[in-house]
mmCIF file of C-alpha atoms in Angstrom:
data_model
loop_
_atom_site.group_PDB
_atom_site.id
_atom_site.type_symbol
_atom_site.label_atom_id
_atom_site.label_comp_id
_atom_site.label_asym_id
_atom_site.label_seq_id
_atom_site.Cartn_x
_atom_site.Cartn_y
_atom_site.Cartn_z
ATOM 1 C CA ILE A 74 38.354 -76.860 -63.273
ATOM 2 C CA HIS A 75 35.868 -73.523 -63.585
ATOM 3 C CA VAL A 76 35.073 -72.528 -67.952
ATOM 4 C CA PHE A 77 33.638 -69.646 -68.322
ATOM 5 C CA ARG A 78 32.467 -69.273 -71.606
ATOM 6 C CA SER A 79 31.827 -65.325 -72.994
ATOM 7 C CA ARG A 80 28.986 -64.242 -75.309
ATOM 8 C CA PRO A 81 30.318 -63.614 -78.325
ATOM 9 C CA ALA A 82 30.410 -59.703 -78.590
ATOM 10 C CA VAL A 83 27.489 -57.712 -80.340
ATOM 11 C CA VAL A 84 28.754 -55.806 -83.149
ATOM 12 C CA ALA A 85 26.632 -52.727 -84.858
ATOM 13 C CA VAL A 86 26.183 -53.270 -88.254
ATOM 14 C CA PHE A 87 25.566 -49.847 -89.923
ATOM 15 C CA PRO A 88 25.301 -49.159 -93.929
ATOM 16 C CA THR A 89 27.293 -47.625 -95.824
ATOM 17 C CA ALA A 90 27.321 -44.074 -96.603
ATOM 18 C CA PRO A 91 26.858 -42.857 -100.094
ATOM 19 C CA ASP A 92 30.209 -41.235 -101.355
ATOM 20 C CA PHE A 93 30.094 -38.037 -102.184
ATOM 21 C CA SER A 94 32.077 -34.747 -102.974
ATOM 22 C CA LEU A 95 31.729 -31.441 -102.425
ATOM 23 C CA ARG A 96 32.745 -27.992 -102.747
ATOM 24 C CA THR A 97 32.513 -25.612 -99.882
ATOM 25 C CA VAL A 98 31.772 -21.454 -100.406
ATOM 26 C CA ASP A 99 35.576 -20.866 -99.518
ATOM 27 C CA GLY A 100 36.271 -23.155 -101.979
ATOM 28 C CA GLN A 101 37.968 -26.341 -100.545
ATOM 29 C CA SER A 102 36.990 -30.120 -101.328
ATOM 30 C CA TYR A 103 35.741 -32.445 -99.148
ATOM 31 C CA SER A 104 34.882 -36.346 -100.487
ATOM 32 C CA ARG A 105 33.820 -39.287 -97.987
ATOM 33 C CA GLY A 106 37.403 -40.325 -99.462
ATOM 34 C CA ASP A 107 39.389 -37.430 -98.158
ATOM 35 C CA LEU A 108 37.904 -37.443 -94.956
ATOM 36 C CA HIS A 109 38.335 -41.382 -94.737
ATOM 37 C CA GLY A 110 39.277 -41.817 -90.758
ATOM 38 C CA LYS A 111 37.443 -39.060 -89.393
ATOM 39 C CA TYR A 112 33.666 -38.313 -87.853
ATOM 40 C CA ILE A 113 31.785 -36.434 -90.286
ATOM 41 C CA LEU A 114 28.222 -34.386 -90.040
ATOM 42 C CA LEU A 115 26.212 -33.237 -92.185
ATOM 43 C CA GLU A 116 23.990 -30.680 -91.702
ATOM 44 C CA PHE A 117 21.533 -29.957 -94.556
ATOM 45 C CA TRP A 118 19.469 -26.673 -94.231
ATOM 46 C CA ALA A 119 18.761 -23.564 -96.278
ATOM 47 C CA SER A 120 18.390 -19.754 -94.536
ATOM 48 C CA TRP A 121 14.459 -19.753 -95.196
ATOM 49 C CA CYS A 122 13.870 -23.143 -93.789
ATOM 50 C CA GLY A 123 12.338 -21.834 -89.576
ATOM 51 C CA PRO A 124 13.364 -24.992 -88.036
ATOM 52 C CA CYS A 125 16.824 -24.794 -89.546
ATOM 53 C CA ARG A 126 17.043 -21.324 -88.019
ATOM 54 C CA GLU A 127 15.778 -22.813 -85.128
ATOM 55 C CA ALA A 128 18.535 -25.487 -84.748
ATOM 56 C CA LEU A 129 21.550 -22.794 -85.715
ATOM 57 C CA PRO A 130 22.190 -21.738 -81.812
ATOM 58 C CA GLU A 131 22.307 -25.598 -80.847
ATOM 59 C CA MET A 132 24.594 -26.491 -84.169
ATOM 60 C CA PHE A 133 27.210 -23.578 -82.798
ATOM 61 C CA ARG A 134 27.020 -24.947 -79.448
ATOM 62 C CA LEU A 135 27.533 -28.629 -80.778
ATOM 63 C CA ARG A 136 30.614 -26.688 -82.797
ATOM 64 C CA ARG A 137 32.240 -25.436 -80.073
ATOM 65 C CA GLU A 138 31.534 -28.642 -77.457
ATOM 66 C CA PHE A 139 33.463 -30.751 -80.039
ATOM 67 C CA GLN A 140 36.522 -29.950 -81.576
ATOM 68 C CA ASP A 141 37.961 -33.026 -81.232
ATOM 69 C CA PRO A 142 39.692 -33.689 -84.523
ATOM 70 C CA ARG A 143 38.409 -36.233 -85.660
ATOM 71 C CA PHE A 144 35.386 -34.889 -85.605
ATOM 72 C CA VAL A 145 34.079 -32.140 -89.113
ATOM 73 C CA MET A 146 30.872 -30.765 -89.304
ATOM 74 C CA ILE A 147 30.084 -29.763 -92.814
ATOM 75 C CA GLY A 148 26.670 -27.951 -93.595
ATOM 76 C CA VAL A 149 25.349 -28.434 -97.158
ATOM 77 C CA SER A 150 22.419 -25.715 -97.469
ATOM 78 C CA GLU A 151 19.273 -26.448 -100.301
ATOM 79 C CA ASP A 152 18.869 -22.788 -100.601
ATOM 80 C CA GLU A 153 17.963 -22.218 -104.374
ATOM 81 C CA ASP A 154 19.636 -18.558 -104.389
ATOM 82 C CA GLN A 155 23.631 -18.429 -103.603
ATOM 83 C CA SER A 156 24.137 -15.051 -102.678
ATOM 84 C CA LYS A 157 21.094 -15.592 -100.369
ATOM 85 C CA PHE A 158 22.420 -18.409 -98.621
ATOM 86 C CA GLU A 159 26.309 -17.047 -98.600
ATOM 87 C CA ASP A 160 24.707 -13.479 -96.999
ATOM 88 C CA PHE A 161 23.405 -15.839 -94.352
ATOM 89 C CA VAL A 162 26.553 -17.427 -93.184
ATOM 90 C CA ALA A 163 27.985 -14.111 -93.038
ATOM 91 C CA LYS A 164 25.770 -12.499 -91.358
ATOM 92 C CA GLN A 165 25.241 -15.597 -89.082
ATOM 93 C CA GLY A 166 29.064 -15.814 -88.608
ATOM 94 C CA ILE A 167 28.800 -20.013 -89.435
ATOM 95 C CA ARG A 168 32.259 -20.913 -89.566
ATOM 96 C CA TRP A 169 31.721 -24.520 -90.126
ATOM 97 C CA PRO A 170 32.141 -25.730 -93.963
ATOM 98 C CA GLN A 171 29.561 -24.730 -96.149
ATOM 99 C CA ASP A 172 28.465 -26.562 -99.235
ATOM 100 C CA TRP A 173 25.617 -24.824 -102.031
ATOM 101 C CA ASP A 174 23.705 -27.708 -103.176
ATOM 102 C CA PRO A 175 20.288 -26.147 -104.737
ATOM 103 C CA GLU A 176 18.942 -28.807 -106.464
ATOM 104 C CA GLY A 177 18.835 -31.278 -103.139
ATOM 105 C CA LYS A 178 21.110 -34.168 -105.096
ATOM 106 C CA LEU A 179 23.381 -34.850 -101.980
ATOM 107 C CA LEU A 180 20.458 -34.668 -99.604
ATOM 108 C CA ALA A 181 18.238 -37.107 -102.240
ATOM 109 C CA ARG A 182 21.645 -39.363 -101.706
ATOM 110 C CA PHE A 183 20.917 -40.146 -98.515
ATOM 111 C CA SER A 184 17.619 -40.849 -98.884
ATOM 112 C CA SER A 185 15.846 -37.461 -97.420
ATOM 113 C CA ASP A 186 13.973 -34.710 -98.645
ATOM 114 C CA ALA A 187 13.571 -32.833 -95.116
ATOM 115 C CA ILE A 188 15.185 -30.511 -93.669
ATOM 116 C CA PRO A 189 16.536 -29.478 -91.718
ATOM 117 C CA SER A 190 17.987 -33.569 -91.946
ATOM 118 C CA TYR A 191 21.794 -34.706 -90.386
ATOM 119 C CA VAL A 192 23.723 -37.763 -90.999
ATOM 120 C CA LEU A 193 26.912 -38.975 -89.167
ATOM 121 C CA ILE A 194 29.178 -41.266 -91.175
ATOM 122 C CA GLY A 195 31.661 -43.170 -88.832
ATOM 123 C CA PRO A 196 35.859 -43.135 -90.141
ATOM 124 C CA ASP A 197 34.657 -46.017 -91.902
ATOM 125 C CA GLY A 198 32.004 -44.765 -93.855
ATOM 126 C CA SER A 199 29.186 -46.054 -92.331
ATOM 127 C CA MET A 200 26.187 -44.294 -91.582
ATOM 128 C CA ARG A 201 25.999 -43.841 -87.541
ATOM 129 C CA PHE A 202 23.105 -41.955 -87.163
ATOM 130 C CA LEU A 203 20.292 -40.039 -89.262
ATOM 131 C CA GLN A 204 17.316 -38.080 -88.748
ATOM 132 C CA LYS A 205 15.115 -36.483 -90.877
ATOM 133 C CA GLY A 206 13.710 -33.418 -89.418
ATOM 134 C CA TYR A 207 14.220 -31.260 -86.816
ATOM 135 C CA THR A 208 12.393 -31.757 -83.028
ATOM 136 C CA ALA A 209 13.275 -30.080 -79.232
ATOM 137 C CA ASP A 210 15.518 -33.261 -78.774
ATOM 138 C CA THR A 211 17.566 -33.399 -82.049
ATOM 139 C CA TYR A 212 20.248 -31.465 -80.527
ATOM 140 C CA LEU A 213 20.288 -33.917 -77.401
ATOM 141 C CA ARG A 214 20.185 -37.028 -79.698
ATOM 142 C CA LEU A 215 23.310 -35.180 -82.301
ATOM 143 C CA ARG A 216 25.175 -34.390 -79.337
ATOM 144 C CA HIS A 217 24.597 -38.276 -77.739
ATOM 145 C CA ALA A 218 25.406 -39.686 -81.259
ATOM 146 C CA ILE A 219 28.665 -37.590 -81.643
ATOM 147 C CA ASP A 220 29.837 -38.615 -78.067
ATOM 148 C CA ASP A 221 29.295 -41.409 -78.160
ATOM 149 C CA ALA A 222 30.605 -42.499 -81.734
ATOM 150 C CA LEU A 223 34.137 -40.281 -80.414
ATOM 151 C CA HIS A 224 34.788 -41.914 -76.980
ATOM 152 C CA ASN A 225 32.727 -45.562 -77.170
ATOM 153 C CA SER A 226 33.178 -46.944 -80.606
ATOM 154 C CA VAL A 227 35.643 -49.682 -81.715
ATOM 155 C CA ALA A 228 37.167 -47.699 -84.368
ATOM 156 C CA ALA A 229 37.345 -44.804 -82.278
ATOM 157 C CA LEU A 230 39.692 -46.275 -80.009
ATOM 158 C CA LYS A 231 41.689 -47.223 -83.240
ATOM 159 C CA PRO A 232 44.789 -45.152 -83.543
#
């Protein structure tokens, strides 16, 4: 008789994302609790931020690539002037939900003061990915984190 012993499964432990609630410029309200069961990508940016502008085509690309109903992408603008923020969103044709947070209160809740910053929150409220700032591989890192979360995580396999 051969007895095979399997090693215990390694389970990644992710920190819990801070609770948040926001109201988008189109009047929609979102909170971490309301979005329970979904993957949430928070994108912190500002219209005057050069790296944020450089990343914008990549954000459009991510939005097109991940049409999964379990995935929600929300932009959070750190612009001080609401009209400049809203004009930028309209002129650029940004169609994913956008929140205006001129004092950076939500960004600070994620222990960041850098823009752009990106946070991927899992369906259980865990923080799956955090990147402060923009680099040449930001798109690939975000794409990998989202794809991995949607297709390879235990939470993604649950109905």
